[in-house]
Amino acid sequence: KMHVIAFDPFLSDSRAEELGVEKVELDELFARADFITLHTPLTDKTRNIIDAAAIAKMKTGVRIINCARGGLVVEADLIAALKSGKVAGAGIDVFEVEPAEYNELFGMENVVATPHLGASTTEAQENVALHVAEQMSDYLIKGAVSNAINMPSITAEEAPRLKPFVKLAEVLGAFVGQVTEDPIKEVEILFDGSTATMNTRALISATLAGLIRPQVSDVNMVSAPIMVKERGIIVAEVKRDKSGVFDGYIKLTVKTEHRTRSIAGTCFSDGKPRFIQIKGINLDAEVGQHMLYTTNADAPGIIGLLGTVCGENGVNIANFQLGRNRPGGDAIALLYLDAPFPENVLAQVRSHKSIDSAKRLHFDVGAA
């Protein structure tokens, strides 16, 4: 019987136990595994996840199987390892360049390479057509809707009011998803005031889609609740009457193995999403396509540091918002930028004695 170890940033300890797998960190997986299989989408975080440095951590004689996405494995590094014997064999059906008309991997005796067929077989196409016909029949005869791309359903009357808050819910989830690296255990979504009277099912789906999209790029409002449930993440919904100065807002709280994060937001009359609270610290920040988020001590020099770093690297600041819990306590800064903050400059920001963390963020809200 094969002992299965797994690395998944969303996998909780309890869910791993239910699945019968041992949860480990990525470097430990590389060091221990005899067979390594990839089951992940291609994102900025997973691109080239297996390169020469990763292969060097593996056992001599390891076997690598990639039937997920081309670009997860650096093919030149894999070829070199196959030739040296470090990697004993590989099974590949996805490639860096597709369609893969020629690839050095094809001629290697210790490689099994097959076409990236996906759903392109005759049988798969017939099954898809059959499923579509059955689902249309169910809808026309019984009124049952399944696998609809526009679910959860939204009526024509509620759509104009709901639309900006769907985007708000998505960006709240996206914020937490981009700053959270530990496995998520619990999610609480609070609807306060007017948002509690809306179609919260759609808002929950949008929140969850934004939350896991940084790790699972091909997620949407339909699949997000299912994917969250599969990962053993507990989702709670709370509704309450208006309790503050805002007519209505949404607050997202996420618990991981080690900490709790929270963020709240609302929409004003212009329909644009705004962050109104992060980590319990109040602020008023418009959401932009490119942003920089820092947590820091409330000390002199932070504004100057961030402004200087952006200026020296040709990044214009469109908006700069600050917040703190008390004088000299914990503080946050949120910069709305005209261009992405350079990844290689983050180390310069993080090295400042008063900076606790710095993250560059991206939101699908379009340019201002």
Coordinates of C-alpha atoms in Angstrom, one line a residue:
K1 CA 0.0 0.0 0.0
M2 CA 1.4 3.4 -1.0
H3 CA 1.8 6.0 1.7
V4 CA 0.5 9.3 0.4
I5 CA 2.0 12.6 1.5
A6 CA 0.5 15.9 0.2
F7 CA 1.3 19.6 0.1
D8 CA -1.8 21.9 -0.4
P9 CA -1.9 25.4 1.1
F10 CA -5.6 25.1 1.6
L11 CA -5.6 21.6 3.2
S12 CA -6.3 21.7 6.9
D13 CA -5.0 19.0 9.3
S14 CA -8.5 17.6 10.0
R15 CA -9.3 17.4 6.3
A16 CA -5.9 15.6 5.6
E17 CA -6.8 13.1 8.2
E18 CA -10.2 12.5 6.7
L19 CA -8.6 11.9 3.3
G20 CA -6.0 9.5 4.7
V21 CA -3.0 11.6 3.6
E22 CA -0.1 13.0 5.6
K23 CA 0.1 16.8 5.2
V24 CA 3.7 18.1 4.8
E25 CA 5.5 21.2 3.6
L26 CA 6.7 21.3 0.0
D27 CA 10.4 20.9 0.8
E28 CA 9.7 17.9 2.9
L29 CA 7.6 16.4 0.1
F30 CA 10.4 16.8 -2.3
A31 CA 12.8 15.1 0.1
R32 CA 10.6 12.1 1.0
A33 CA 8.6 11.2 -2.1
D34 CA 9.4 8.4 -4.5
F35 CA 6.7 9.5 -6.9
I36 CA 5.7 13.2 -7.2
T37 CA 2.5 14.0 -9.0
L38 CA 1.2 17.5 -9.7
H39 CA -2.4 18.5 -9.3
T40 CA -2.5 22.3 -9.4
P41 CA -3.4 25.1 -11.8
L42 CA -0.8 27.3 -13.3
T43 CA -0.5 30.5 -11.3
D44 CA 2.2 33.0 -10.5
K45 CA 2.9 31.0 -7.3
T46 CA 3.0 27.5 -9.0
R47 CA 4.9 28.4 -12.2
N48 CA 8.2 26.6 -12.4
I49 CA 7.5 24.9 -9.1
I50 CA 9.7 22.1 -10.1
D51 CA 13.0 23.4 -11.3
A52 CA 16.7 22.5 -10.8
A53 CA 16.7 23.7 -7.2
A54 CA 13.6 21.7 -6.4
I55 CA 15.0 18.6 -8.1
A56 CA 18.2 18.9 -6.1
K57 CA 16.1 18.4 -2.9
M58 CA 14.6 15.1 -4.2
K59 CA 15.7 11.5 -3.8
T60 CA 17.9 10.1 -6.5
G61 CA 15.6 7.9 -8.6
V62 CA 12.5 9.9 -8.0
R63 CA 9.7 9.7 -10.6
I64 CA 7.8 12.8 -11.6
I65 CA 4.3 12.9 -13.2
N66 CA 2.7 16.1 -14.5
C67 CA -0.7 15.8 -16.0
A68 CA -1.8 19.2 -14.6
R69 CA -0.5 22.2 -16.5
G70 CA 2.5 22.9 -18.7
G71 CA 4.8 25.5 -17.1
L72 CA 4.7 23.8 -13.7
V73 CA 7.9 22.0 -14.5
V74 CA 11.0 23.6 -16.1
E75 CA 11.5 21.1 -19.0
A76 CA 15.2 21.9 -19.5
D77 CA 15.9 21.1 -15.9
L78 CA 13.8 17.9 -16.0
I79 CA 15.6 16.8 -19.1
A80 CA 19.0 17.3 -17.5
A81 CA 17.9 15.4 -14.4
L82 CA 16.6 12.5 -16.5
K83 CA 19.9 12.3 -18.4
S84 CA 21.9 12.3 -15.2
G85 CA 19.8 9.7 -13.4
K86 CA 18.7 12.0 -10.6
V87 CA 15.1 11.5 -12.0
A88 CA 14.5 7.9 -12.9
G89 CA 11.5 8.6 -15.0
A90 CA 8.7 11.0 -15.9
G91 CA 5.2 10.8 -17.2
I92 CA 4.1 14.0 -19.0
D93 CA 0.9 15.0 -20.9
V94 CA 1.2 18.8 -20.6
F95 CA 4.0 20.9 -22.0
E96 CA 5.5 24.4 -21.9
V97 CA 4.6 24.9 -25.5
E98 CA 1.3 23.4 -26.8
P99 CA 0.5 21.9 -29.2
A100 CA 3.8 20.2 -28.6
E101 CA 4.9 19.3 -32.1
Y102 CA 8.5 18.6 -31.0
N103 CA 10.0 18.2 -27.6
E104 CA 13.3 16.6 -26.5
L105 CA 11.3 14.7 -23.9
F106 CA 9.6 12.7 -26.7
G107 CA 12.7 10.7 -27.6
M108 CA 13.8 9.8 -24.1
E109 CA 13.5 6.2 -23.0
N110 CA 12.7 7.0 -19.4
V111 CA 9.8 9.3 -20.3
V112 CA 6.2 8.4 -21.1
A113 CA 4.7 11.4 -23.1
T114 CA 1.1 11.5 -24.2
P115 CA -1.0 14.2 -25.9
H116 CA -2.8 16.7 -23.8
L117 CA -6.2 15.4 -24.8
G118 CA -8.3 16.7 -21.9
A119 CA -11.9 16.5 -23.2
S120 CA -10.9 16.2 -26.8
T121 CA -11.7 12.5 -27.4
T122 CA -14.8 11.4 -29.3
E123 CA -16.2 9.7 -26.2
A124 CA -15.8 12.9 -24.1
Q125 CA -17.4 15.1 -26.7
E126 CA -20.4 12.7 -27.0
N127 CA -20.7 12.6 -23.2
V128 CA -20.7 16.4 -23.0
A129 CA -23.4 16.6 -25.6
L130 CA -25.5 14.0 -23.7
H131 CA -25.1 15.8 -20.4
V132 CA -26.1 19.2 -21.9
A133 CA -29.2 17.6 -23.5
E134 CA -30.2 16.0 -20.2
Q135 CA -29.7 19.2 -18.2
M136 CA -31.8 21.2 -20.7
S137 CA -34.5 18.6 -20.5
D138 CA -34.5 18.8 -16.7
Y139 CA -34.9 22.6 -16.9
L140 CA -37.6 22.6 -19.5
I141 CA -39.7 19.8 -18.0
K142 CA -38.9 20.1 -14.2
G143 CA -37.5 23.5 -13.8
A144 CA -34.3 22.1 -12.4
V145 CA -31.1 24.0 -13.0
S146 CA -27.7 22.4 -12.7
N147 CA -24.2 23.5 -13.7
A148 CA -25.4 26.9 -14.9
I149 CA -22.6 29.4 -15.5
N150 CA -24.9 32.2 -14.1
M151 CA -25.7 30.6 -10.8
P152 CA -26.6 31.6 -8.1
S153 CA -29.6 33.0 -9.8
I154 CA -30.3 36.7 -9.6
T155 CA -33.5 38.3 -10.7
A156 CA -33.7 41.3 -13.1
E157 CA -35.1 43.5 -10.3
E158 CA -32.3 42.9 -7.8
A159 CA -29.4 42.8 -10.2
P160 CA -28.6 46.6 -10.3
R161 CA -28.6 46.8 -6.5
L162 CA -26.6 43.6 -6.0
K163 CA -24.0 44.0 -8.7
P164 CA -21.6 46.5 -6.9
F165 CA -21.8 44.4 -3.8
V166 CA -20.9 41.2 -5.7
K167 CA -17.7 43.0 -6.8
L168 CA -17.1 44.2 -3.2
A169 CA -17.5 40.6 -1.9
E170 CA -15.1 39.3 -4.5
V171 CA -12.4 41.9 -3.6
L172 CA -12.8 41.3 0.1
G173 CA -12.1 37.6 -0.5
A174 CA -9.2 38.5 -2.9
F175 CA -7.6 40.7 -0.3
V176 CA -7.5 37.9 2.4
G177 CA -6.6 35.3 -0.2
Q178 CA -3.5 37.3 -1.3
V179 CA -2.2 38.0 2.2
T180 CA -3.0 34.6 3.7
E181 CA -0.5 31.8 3.3
D182 CA -1.6 29.3 6.0
P183 CA -4.3 26.7 5.4
I184 CA -7.8 28.2 6.0
K185 CA -10.0 26.5 8.6
E186 CA -13.0 28.8 9.0
V187 CA -14.7 31.6 7.1
E188 CA -17.3 34.0 8.6
I189 CA -19.1 36.5 6.3
L190 CA -21.1 39.2 8.2
F191 CA -23.8 41.1 6.3
D192 CA -24.7 44.3 8.2
G193 CA -27.6 46.6 7.4
S194 CA -28.9 46.7 3.8
T195 CA -26.6 43.9 2.7
A196 CA -28.4 41.5 5.0
T197 CA -31.5 41.9 2.9
M198 CA -29.8 41.1 -0.4
N199 CA -29.3 37.8 -2.2
T200 CA -26.5 36.7 0.2
R201 CA -26.0 33.4 -1.6
A202 CA -24.5 35.3 -4.5
L203 CA -22.4 37.4 -2.2
I204 CA -21.1 34.4 -0.4
S205 CA -20.2 32.7 -3.6
A206 CA -18.3 35.8 -4.8
T207 CA -16.5 36.1 -1.5
L208 CA -15.3 32.5 -1.7
A209 CA -14.3 32.8 -5.3
G210 CA -12.1 35.8 -4.5
L211 CA -10.7 34.1 -1.5
I212 CA -9.3 30.9 -3.2
R213 CA -8.6 32.4 -6.6
P214 CA -5.0 33.3 -5.7
Q215 CA -4.3 29.6 -5.2
V216 CA -6.9 28.1 -7.7
S217 CA -7.0 30.3 -10.7
D218 CA -9.8 28.7 -12.6
V219 CA -12.4 29.1 -9.9
N220 CA -15.7 31.0 -10.3
M221 CA -18.9 31.7 -8.3
V222 CA -20.4 28.4 -9.2
S223 CA -17.4 26.2 -8.3
A224 CA -16.1 28.2 -5.3
P225 CA -18.5 26.9 -2.7
I226 CA -17.9 23.3 -3.8
M227 CA -14.2 23.7 -3.8
V228 CA -14.2 25.3 -0.4
K229 CA -16.3 22.4 1.0
E230 CA -14.0 19.8 -0.5
R231 CA -11.1 21.4 1.4
G232 CA -13.0 21.1 4.7
I233 CA -13.3 24.8 5.2
I234 CA -16.2 25.8 7.4
V235 CA -18.3 28.7 6.1
A236 CA -20.6 30.7 8.4
E237 CA -23.1 33.4 7.4
V238 CA -24.2 36.1 9.9
K239 CA -26.8 38.7 9.3
R240 CA -27.6 41.7 11.5
D241 CA -29.5 45.0 11.5
K242 CA -27.6 48.2 10.8
S243 CA -25.1 48.8 13.6
G244 CA -22.9 51.6 12.4
V245 CA -22.6 54.7 10.3
F246 CA -22.8 52.8 7.0
D247 CA -26.1 51.8 5.4
G248 CA -24.7 48.4 4.8
Y249 CA -21.4 46.6 4.7
I250 CA -19.8 43.2 4.5
K251 CA -17.2 41.9 6.9
L252 CA -15.0 38.9 6.1
T253 CA -13.2 37.0 8.9
V254 CA -10.9 34.1 8.1
K255 CA -9.3 31.7 10.7
T256 CA -6.2 29.8 9.8
E257 CA -4.1 27.3 11.7
H258 CA -2.2 30.2 13.4
R259 CA -4.2 33.5 13.1
T260 CA -7.4 35.3 12.4
R261 CA -7.7 38.0 9.7
S262 CA -10.6 40.3 9.1
I263 CA -11.6 43.0 6.5
A264 CA -14.7 45.0 6.0
G265 CA -16.0 47.0 3.0
T266 CA -18.9 48.8 1.5
C267 CA -20.1 50.6 -1.7
F268 CA -21.0 54.2 -1.8
S269 CA -23.3 55.8 -4.4
D270 CA -20.7 55.6 -7.1
G271 CA -20.8 51.8 -6.9
K272 CA -17.1 51.4 -6.3
P273 CA -15.9 49.0 -3.6
R274 CA -14.1 50.5 -0.6
F275 CA -12.2 49.0 2.3
I276 CA -13.4 50.5 5.6
Q277 CA -11.6 48.3 8.1
I278 CA -8.6 46.0 8.1
K279 CA -7.4 44.1 11.2
G280 CA -10.0 46.0 13.2
I281 CA -8.3 49.3 12.1
N282 CA -10.7 51.8 10.5
L283 CA -9.8 53.5 7.2
D284 CA -11.4 54.6 3.9
A285 CA -9.6 53.2 0.9
E286 CA -10.8 52.9 -2.7
V287 CA -9.9 49.6 -4.3
G288 CA -7.5 49.8 -7.2
Q289 CA -6.1 47.4 -9.7
H290 CA -2.6 47.6 -8.2
M291 CA -2.0 48.1 -4.5
L292 CA 0.6 47.8 -1.8
Y293 CA -0.3 46.8 1.7
T294 CA 1.9 47.0 4.7
T295 CA 1.5 46.3 8.4
N296 CA 3.9 48.3 10.6
A297 CA 4.5 50.0 13.9
D298 CA 3.0 53.4 14.2
A299 CA 6.3 55.3 13.9
P300 CA 7.7 58.3 12.0
G301 CA 9.2 57.6 8.5
I302 CA 6.8 55.1 7.0
I303 CA 5.1 57.5 4.7
G304 CA 8.5 58.9 3.5
L305 CA 9.9 55.4 3.1
L306 CA 7.0 54.1 0.9
G307 CA 6.8 57.4 -1.1
T308 CA 10.5 57.4 -1.7
V309 CA 10.6 53.7 -2.8
C310 CA 7.7 54.2 -5.2
G311 CA 9.3 57.4 -6.6
E312 CA 12.7 55.8 -7.1
N313 CA 11.1 52.9 -9.0
G314 CA 8.8 55.0 -11.2
V315 CA 5.6 53.9 -9.5
N316 CA 3.0 56.7 -9.1
I317 CA 0.8 56.7 -6.0
A318 CA -2.8 57.5 -6.9
N319 CA -4.0 57.2 -3.3
F320 CA -2.4 56.7 0.1
Q321 CA -4.5 55.5 3.1
L322 CA -3.3 55.0 6.7
G323 CA -4.8 53.6 9.8
R324 CA -3.8 52.7 13.4
N325 CA -5.3 51.2 16.4
R326 CA -3.7 53.7 18.8
P327 CA -0.8 56.2 18.8
G328 CA 2.4 54.3 18.8
G329 CA 0.6 51.0 18.3
D330 CA -0.1 48.8 15.3
A331 CA -0.7 50.6 11.9
I332 CA -1.4 49.7 8.3
A333 CA -0.8 51.5 5.0
L334 CA -2.7 50.8 1.8
L335 CA -1.3 52.4 -1.4
Y336 CA -3.4 52.6 -4.6
L337 CA -0.8 52.6 -7.4
D338 CA -0.9 53.3 -11.2
A339 CA 1.3 50.3 -11.9
P340 CA 2.3 47.1 -10.2
F341 CA 4.8 47.5 -7.3
P342 CA 8.1 45.8 -8.4
E343 CA 8.4 42.4 -6.7
N344 CA 12.2 42.8 -6.4
V345 CA 11.7 46.0 -4.4
L346 CA 9.6 44.4 -1.7
A347 CA 12.7 43.3 0.2
Q348 CA 13.8 46.9 0.5
V349 CA 10.4 47.8 2.1
R350 CA 10.4 44.7 4.4
S351 CA 13.9 45.4 5.6
H352 CA 12.8 48.6 7.4
K353 CA 12.8 48.1 11.1
S354 CA 9.2 49.4 11.6
I355 CA 7.7 47.2 8.8
D356 CA 6.2 43.9 9.9
S357 CA 5.0 42.8 6.5
A358 CA 4.5 44.1 2.9
K359 CA 2.4 42.5 0.2
R360 CA 1.7 43.7 -3.3
L361 CA -2.0 43.1 -4.3
H362 CA -3.9 42.9 -7.5
F363 CA -7.7 43.3 -7.9
D364 CA -9.8 42.7 -11.0
V365 CA -11.5 46.1 -10.9
G366 CA -10.0 47.6 -14.0
A367 CA -7.8 50.7 -14.3
A368 CA -9.2 54.0 -12.8

